Amino acid sequence: MSTIVRKSPLPRYYQLKEIMREKIRNGEWKPGDLIPSERELGEQYGISRMTARQAITELVNEGLFYREQGKGTFVSRRKITQQLIHLTGFTEDMKARGQQPGTRVLSAEMRPADEAVAERLRIKPGLQIFRLHRLRLADGEPLAIEVSHISFIGCEKLLEEDLEHNSLYRLLETKYGLPLLEADQELEAGLIGSEEAQYLKVPVGSPALFTRRVTYTERNQPIEYASSVYCGNKYVFYTHMKREQLLS
Ligand code: 16G
């Protein structure tokens, strides 16, 4: 389909969606390309701006496009597969995919651990921990919001680090000599809330994946408890399983 068929039983916005999908499939529109405006699409296909908007909005919600305020609508990259086999951090994951990792530090502070965080970190509630709230991006596109709670003797030194330009995992391992050995991770489906939606540039109520990860250093000591929100339409989590026993 390359034009809108007026007599088709298919609604026009749906036909335009299929036309745009095809442009992505056949490589005419590549990840990162700016797509034509609603007005341009309307003129090109002889449909109203409202119809063009509906088609674009649905493809934004499906994750095929993303909007940047004041700039327009762009073609998204294919979904990011995060493997849950090896313990890796965001920077490593993005570099392995050939994408440029980015970070916006939303806040970084020392604060007392509340009950829930203390339990995960196996420390006493009220103990001072380093709390880091970050927006994570790949090639400038926002993907996730992460809140890391970090506890080790001397963790207040992290306040002085440039965490916009440095990987946390790398700093912990190379500068602080804290090897990251294992992690427990939970995944839960949910919806993007209003504050998150602003940072992630997706509509409120879009699909989200909530993850909680406890990372351990030597002697099984938790060092980080991170709770994150990933754009559900941009991520696939992958794991490989082996059967321990065959049924007899
Ligand atoms: C991952 C981890 C997060 C960690 C970050 C380190 C999950 C759910 N979270 O995003 O716990 O803080 O990597 O990334 O996977 P960095 O080394 O780039 O700072």
Short mmCIF file of C-alpha atoms and ligand atoms in Angstrom, two decimals:
data_model
loop_
_atom_site.label_atom_id
_atom_site.label_comp_id
_atom_site.label_asym_id
_atom_site.label_seq_id
_atom_site.Cartn_x
_atom_site.Cartn_y
_atom_site.Cartn_z
CA MET A 1 0.00 0.00 0.00
CA SER A 2 1.52 3.35 -0.95
CA THR A 3 -1.50 5.61 -1.23
CA ILE A 4 -4.72 6.06 0.69
CA VAL A 5 -7.58 4.16 -0.95
CA ARG A 6 -10.68 6.30 -0.49
CA LYS A 7 -13.20 3.49 -0.96
CA SER A 8 -11.36 1.09 1.33
CA PRO A 9 -13.24 -0.20 4.37
CA LEU A 10 -10.04 0.47 6.32
CA PRO A 11 -10.03 3.82 8.13
CA ARG A 12 -7.68 6.40 6.63
CA TYR A 13 -5.55 6.84 9.72
CA TYR A 14 -5.00 3.06 9.71
CA GLN A 15 -3.99 3.09 6.05
CA LEU A 16 -1.50 5.89 6.75
CA LYS A 17 -0.07 3.89 9.65
CA GLU A 18 0.51 0.95 7.32
CA ILE A 19 2.12 3.22 4.71
CA MET A 20 4.51 4.63 7.33
CA ARG A 21 5.26 1.18 8.73
CA GLU A 22 6.22 0.06 5.23
CA LYS A 23 8.57 3.04 4.85
CA ILE A 24 10.37 1.89 8.01
CA ARG A 25 10.42 -1.75 6.90
CA ASN A 26 11.86 -0.98 3.48
CA GLY A 27 14.49 1.36 4.90
CA GLU A 28 13.17 4.53 3.25
CA TRP A 29 12.80 5.98 6.76
CA LYS A 30 15.73 5.09 9.01
CA PRO A 31 16.12 5.28 12.80
CA GLY A 32 16.68 8.88 13.82
CA ASP A 33 15.05 10.34 10.65
CA LEU A 34 12.63 13.23 11.07
CA ILE A 35 9.27 12.26 9.59
CA PRO A 36 7.11 14.76 7.67
CA SER A 37 4.81 16.97 9.74
CA GLU A 38 1.07 16.34 10.12
CA ARG A 39 0.44 19.11 7.60
CA GLU A 40 2.87 17.65 5.06
CA LEU A 41 1.44 14.15 5.43
CA GLY A 42 -2.06 15.55 5.12
CA GLU A 43 -1.20 17.33 1.88
CA GLN A 44 0.75 14.41 0.47
CA TYR A 45 -1.98 11.83 1.10
CA GLY A 46 -5.03 14.05 0.75
CA ILE A 47 -6.22 13.53 4.33
CA SER A 48 -6.93 15.86 7.21
CA ARG A 49 -4.28 16.90 9.71
CA MET A 50 -6.31 15.22 12.45
CA THR A 51 -6.15 11.91 10.59
CA ALA A 52 -2.40 12.26 10.11
CA ARG A 53 -2.03 13.12 13.80
CA GLN A 54 -3.95 10.01 14.85
CA ALA A 55 -1.70 7.78 12.74
CA ILE A 56 1.47 9.41 14.12
CA THR A 57 0.24 9.27 17.72
CA GLU A 58 -0.53 5.57 17.47
CA LEU A 59 2.93 4.84 16.08
CA VAL A 60 4.46 6.92 18.89
CA ASN A 61 2.49 4.84 21.38
CA GLU A 62 3.68 1.65 19.71
CA GLY A 63 7.27 2.89 20.01
CA LEU A 64 8.00 3.13 16.28
CA PHE A 65 8.28 6.93 16.49
CA TYR A 66 9.29 9.28 19.26
CA ARG A 67 8.55 12.96 19.64
CA GLU A 68 10.96 15.70 20.60
CA GLN A 69 9.39 18.88 21.79
CA GLY A 70 9.86 21.72 19.33
CA LYS A 71 11.73 19.48 16.90
CA GLY A 72 9.24 17.01 15.50
CA THR A 73 8.68 13.27 15.32
CA PHE A 74 11.48 10.82 14.60
CA VAL A 75 11.83 7.14 13.72
CA SER A 76 12.87 5.04 16.75
CA ARG A 77 15.55 2.45 16.81
CA ARG A 78 14.60 -1.18 16.99
CA LYS A 79 13.86 -2.42 20.50
CA ILE A 80 16.82 -2.82 22.78
CA THR A 81 17.41 -6.33 24.00
CA GLN A 82 18.83 -6.47 27.48
CA GLN A 83 20.15 -9.89 28.31
CA LEU A 84 19.66 -11.09 31.85
CA ILE A 85 22.52 -13.53 31.82
CA HIS A 86 25.66 -11.50 32.41
CA LEU A 87 25.78 -8.66 34.88
CA THR A 88 26.29 -5.52 32.82
CA GLY A 89 25.55 -1.84 33.31
CA PHE A 90 23.77 0.65 31.11
CA THR A 91 26.93 2.18 29.60
CA GLU A 92 28.33 -1.22 28.71
CA ASP A 93 25.02 -2.34 27.20
CA MET A 94 24.70 0.72 24.98
CA LYS A 95 28.32 0.63 23.84
CA ALA A 96 27.96 -3.03 22.95
CA ARG A 97 25.05 -2.04 20.69
CA GLY A 98 27.09 0.71 19.05
CA GLN A 99 24.97 3.42 20.65
CA GLN A 100 26.16 6.46 22.53
CA PRO A 101 25.13 6.22 26.20
CA GLY A 102 23.96 9.39 27.87
CA THR A 103 23.06 10.40 31.42
CA ARG A 104 21.26 13.31 32.99
CA VAL A 105 21.71 13.39 36.73
CA LEU A 106 18.37 14.47 38.19
CA SER A 107 19.68 14.41 41.77
CA ALA A 108 22.60 13.03 43.74
CA GLU A 109 22.59 13.21 47.54
CA MET A 110 23.33 11.49 50.82
CA ARG A 111 20.21 10.54 52.73
CA PRO A 112 19.08 8.07 55.40
CA ALA A 113 17.96 4.69 54.08
CA ASP A 114 14.25 4.03 54.58
CA GLU A 115 13.00 0.61 55.72
CA ALA A 116 12.52 -0.84 52.23
CA VAL A 117 15.91 0.29 50.92
CA ALA A 118 17.66 -0.79 54.13
CA GLU A 119 16.19 -4.26 53.81
CA ARG A 120 17.46 -4.66 50.24
CA LEU A 121 20.90 -3.35 51.17
CA ARG A 122 20.95 -5.37 54.42
CA ILE A 123 21.77 -2.31 56.50
CA LYS A 124 20.07 -0.56 59.42
CA PRO A 125 17.30 1.88 58.47
CA GLY A 126 18.48 5.45 58.91
CA LEU A 127 22.05 4.75 57.83
CA GLN A 128 23.33 7.34 55.36
CA ILE A 129 23.42 6.09 51.78
CA PHE A 130 24.19 7.71 48.43
CA ARG A 131 21.07 8.16 46.32
CA LEU A 132 21.41 8.83 42.60
CA HIS A 133 18.48 9.65 40.34
CA ARG A 134 19.39 9.47 36.64
CA LEU A 135 17.75 9.72 33.26
CA ARG A 136 19.47 7.31 30.86
CA LEU A 137 19.63 7.97 27.14
CA ALA A 138 20.96 6.25 24.03
CA ASP A 139 21.95 8.48 21.09
CA GLY A 140 20.04 11.25 22.84
CA GLU A 141 16.81 9.26 23.12
CA PRO A 142 15.52 8.82 26.70
CA LEU A 143 15.11 5.14 27.64
CA ALA A 144 14.95 4.75 31.39
CA ILE A 145 14.93 6.47 34.74
CA GLU A 146 17.08 4.85 37.42
CA VAL A 147 17.27 5.47 41.12
CA SER A 148 20.36 3.88 42.63
CA HIS A 149 20.86 3.52 46.37
CA ILE A 150 24.47 2.83 47.20
CA SER A 151 25.96 1.78 50.47
CA PHE A 152 29.62 1.21 51.27
CA ILE A 153 32.04 2.80 53.68
CA GLY A 154 33.01 6.10 52.10
CA CYS A 155 30.09 6.19 49.65
CA GLU A 156 29.74 9.96 50.26
CA LYS A 157 32.79 10.40 48.02
CA LEU A 158 30.48 9.68 45.09
CA LEU A 159 29.03 13.17 45.62
CA GLU A 160 32.19 14.55 44.07
CA GLU A 161 32.12 12.34 40.98
CA ASP A 162 31.01 13.48 37.54
CA LEU A 163 28.23 10.97 37.06
CA GLU A 164 26.93 12.59 33.88
CA HIS A 165 30.04 11.49 32.02
CA ASN A 166 31.13 8.40 33.96
CA SER A 167 29.68 4.96 34.34
CA LEU A 168 28.75 4.15 37.92
CA TYR A 169 29.74 0.51 37.54
CA ARG A 170 33.10 1.50 36.12
CA LEU A 171 33.78 3.96 38.94
CA LEU A 172 32.84 1.44 41.62
CA GLU A 173 35.05 -1.23 40.12
CA THR A 174 38.07 0.71 38.96
CA LYS A 175 38.29 3.72 41.28
CA TYR A 176 36.72 2.35 44.46
CA GLY A 177 38.00 -1.21 44.06
CA LEU A 178 34.55 -2.75 44.58
CA PRO A 179 34.05 -5.64 42.16
CA LEU A 180 30.44 -6.20 41.13
CA LEU A 181 29.96 -9.94 41.18
CA GLU A 182 26.29 -10.84 41.15
CA ALA A 183 22.83 -9.35 41.05
CA ASP A 184 19.22 -10.24 41.74
CA GLN A 185 16.72 -8.59 39.45
CA GLU A 186 12.94 -8.39 39.37
CA LEU A 187 10.82 -7.17 36.45
CA GLU A 188 7.28 -5.93 36.72
CA ALA A 189 4.90 -4.56 34.13
CA GLY A 190 3.28 -1.19 34.72
CA LEU A 191 2.40 2.19 33.26
CA ILE A 192 4.43 5.36 32.90
CA GLY A 193 3.38 7.99 35.46
CA SER A 194 3.16 11.72 34.84
CA GLU A 195 6.59 12.73 36.18
CA GLU A 196 8.32 9.89 34.33
CA ALA A 197 6.42 10.69 31.13
CA GLN A 198 7.99 14.16 31.01
CA TYR A 199 11.50 12.82 31.23
CA LEU A 200 10.96 9.85 28.94
CA LYS A 201 8.99 11.92 26.42
CA VAL A 202 6.18 9.39 26.10
CA PRO A 203 2.48 9.82 26.89
CA VAL A 204 1.32 9.20 30.48
CA GLY A 205 0.02 5.64 30.72
CA SER A 206 2.45 4.19 28.14
CA PRO A 207 3.72 0.69 28.90
CA ALA A 208 6.57 0.54 31.38
CA LEU A 209 8.87 -2.10 32.77
CA PHE A 210 9.80 -1.58 36.39
CA THR A 211 13.00 -3.28 37.42
CA ARG A 212 14.57 -3.70 40.81
CA ARG A 213 18.16 -4.86 40.99
CA VAL A 214 20.35 -5.62 43.99
CA THR A 215 24.01 -5.88 43.03
CA TYR A 216 26.50 -7.60 45.28
CA THR A 217 30.19 -7.16 45.80
CA GLU A 218 32.54 -9.54 47.61
CA ARG A 219 31.27 -11.68 50.49
CA ASN A 220 27.75 -11.37 49.15
CA GLN A 221 27.51 -7.80 50.35
CA PRO A 222 24.80 -5.72 48.61
CA ILE A 223 26.30 -2.50 47.29
CA GLU A 224 23.55 -1.09 45.08
CA TYR A 225 19.80 -1.30 45.10
CA ALA A 226 18.48 0.24 41.90
CA SER A 227 14.87 0.71 41.01
CA SER A 228 14.28 1.72 37.42
CA VAL A 229 11.52 2.48 34.95
CA TYR A 230 12.16 1.45 31.36
CA CYS A 231 10.04 2.50 28.39
CA GLY A 232 8.12 -0.73 27.84
CA ASN A 233 7.89 -0.19 24.10
CA LYS A 234 11.64 0.19 23.63
CA TYR A 235 12.94 -2.82 25.52
CA VAL A 236 13.00 -6.58 25.32
CA PHE A 237 14.50 -8.55 28.20
CA TYR A 238 16.11 -11.77 27.18
CA THR A 239 17.21 -14.75 29.19
CA HIS A 240 18.43 -18.24 28.35
CA MET A 241 17.23 -21.16 30.45
CA LYS A 242 18.51 -24.64 31.03
CA ARG A 243 16.43 -27.48 32.40
CA GLU A 244 17.96 -29.00 35.48
CA GLN A 245 16.11 -32.30 35.48
CA LEU A 246 14.16 -34.12 32.85
CA LEU A 247 10.74 -35.38 33.87
CA SER A 248 10.79 -39.12 34.20
C1 16G B 1 21.96 -0.76 34.90
C2 16G B 1 21.43 -1.19 36.25
C3 16G B 1 21.67 -0.17 37.32
C4 16G B 1 23.06 0.36 37.30
C5 16G B 1 23.46 0.81 35.94
C6 16G B 1 24.90 1.18 35.88
C7 16G B 1 19.29 -2.33 35.67
C8 16G B 1 17.91 -2.56 36.04
N1 16G B 1 20.00 -1.43 36.31
O1 16G B 1 21.14 0.16 34.28
O2 16G B 1 21.43 -0.82 38.55
O3 16G B 1 23.18 1.45 38.18
O4 16G B 1 23.26 -0.22 34.99
O5 16G B 1 25.12 1.83 34.68
O6 16G B 1 19.74 -2.96 34.79
P1 16G B 1 26.36 2.75 34.41
O7 16G B 1 27.56 1.92 34.69
O8 16G B 1 26.21 3.15 33.00
O9 16G B 1 26.30 3.93 35.35
#
